[in-house]
Amino acid sequence: DPRAPPHMTSPRELRLAVEACEKAMDAVKCHGCGEPMENANKKCSACRLAVYCDAVCQRAHWKEHKDKCKVWQKMRLEREEADAARANR
């Protein structure tokens, strides 16, 4: 059970954070170096929210990203399960 970062503890706060990340994808910047990108060349395969200009930035950013990643991945999976359940009604 991954623990949420201390600044995001409630499910509502986590959901809002995920939604904000998804909306921010329109103005894509590398999560590692912060440089603007036209295309997300690398995306975290677990949470699918963090994008990187290359594998070097992705590896360099992992220590900072991994706690958020676990939480975002859990939220994404829960949302996908809820969407699938709604579709099967």
mmCIF file of C-alpha atoms in Angstrom, residues 29-34 44 50-52 54-69 72:
data_model
loop_
_atom_site.group_PDB
_atom_site.id
_atom_site.type_symbol
_atom_site.label_atom_id
_atom_site.label_comp_id
_atom_site.label_asym_id
_atom_site.label_seq_id
_atom_site.Cartn_x
_atom_site.Cartn_y
_atom_site.Cartn_z
ATOM 1 C CA LYS A 29 7.327 19.982 -20.241
ATOM 2 C CA CYS A 30 9.855 17.370 -19.298
ATOM 3 C CA HIS A 31 9.353 16.364 -15.651
ATOM 4 C CA GLY A 32 13.119 15.932 -15.348
ATOM 5 C CA CYS A 33 14.657 19.076 -16.825
ATOM 6 C CA GLY A 34 11.547 21.240 -17.308
ATOM 7 C CA CYS A 44 6.393 6.742 -17.212
ATOM 8 C CA ALA A 50 5.154 11.942 -16.044
ATOM 9 C CA VAL A 51 6.782 12.685 -19.396
ATOM 10 C CA TYR A 52 10.444 13.095 -20.238
ATOM 11 C CA ASP A 54 14.699 11.205 -22.983
ATOM 12 C CA ALA A 55 15.696 8.213 -20.872
ATOM 13 C CA VAL A 56 18.487 10.194 -19.181
ATOM 14 C CA CYS A 57 15.992 12.703 -17.724
ATOM 15 C CA GLN A 58 13.628 9.881 -16.780
ATOM 16 C CA ARG A 59 16.325 8.009 -14.828
ATOM 17 C CA ALA A 60 17.636 11.200 -13.198
ATOM 18 C CA HIS A 61 14.124 12.145 -12.000
ATOM 19 C CA TRP A 62 13.147 8.699 -10.657
ATOM 20 C CA LYS A 63 14.024 9.309 -6.981
ATOM 21 C CA GLU A 64 11.829 12.407 -6.949
ATOM 22 C CA HIS A 65 9.033 10.791 -8.976
ATOM 23 C CA LYS A 66 8.720 7.315 -7.456
ATOM 24 C CA ASP A 67 6.523 8.173 -4.431
ATOM 25 C CA LYS A 68 4.100 10.178 -6.549
ATOM 26 C CA CYS A 69 4.210 7.489 -9.219
ATOM 27 C CA TRP A 72 -0.788 8.121 -9.349
#
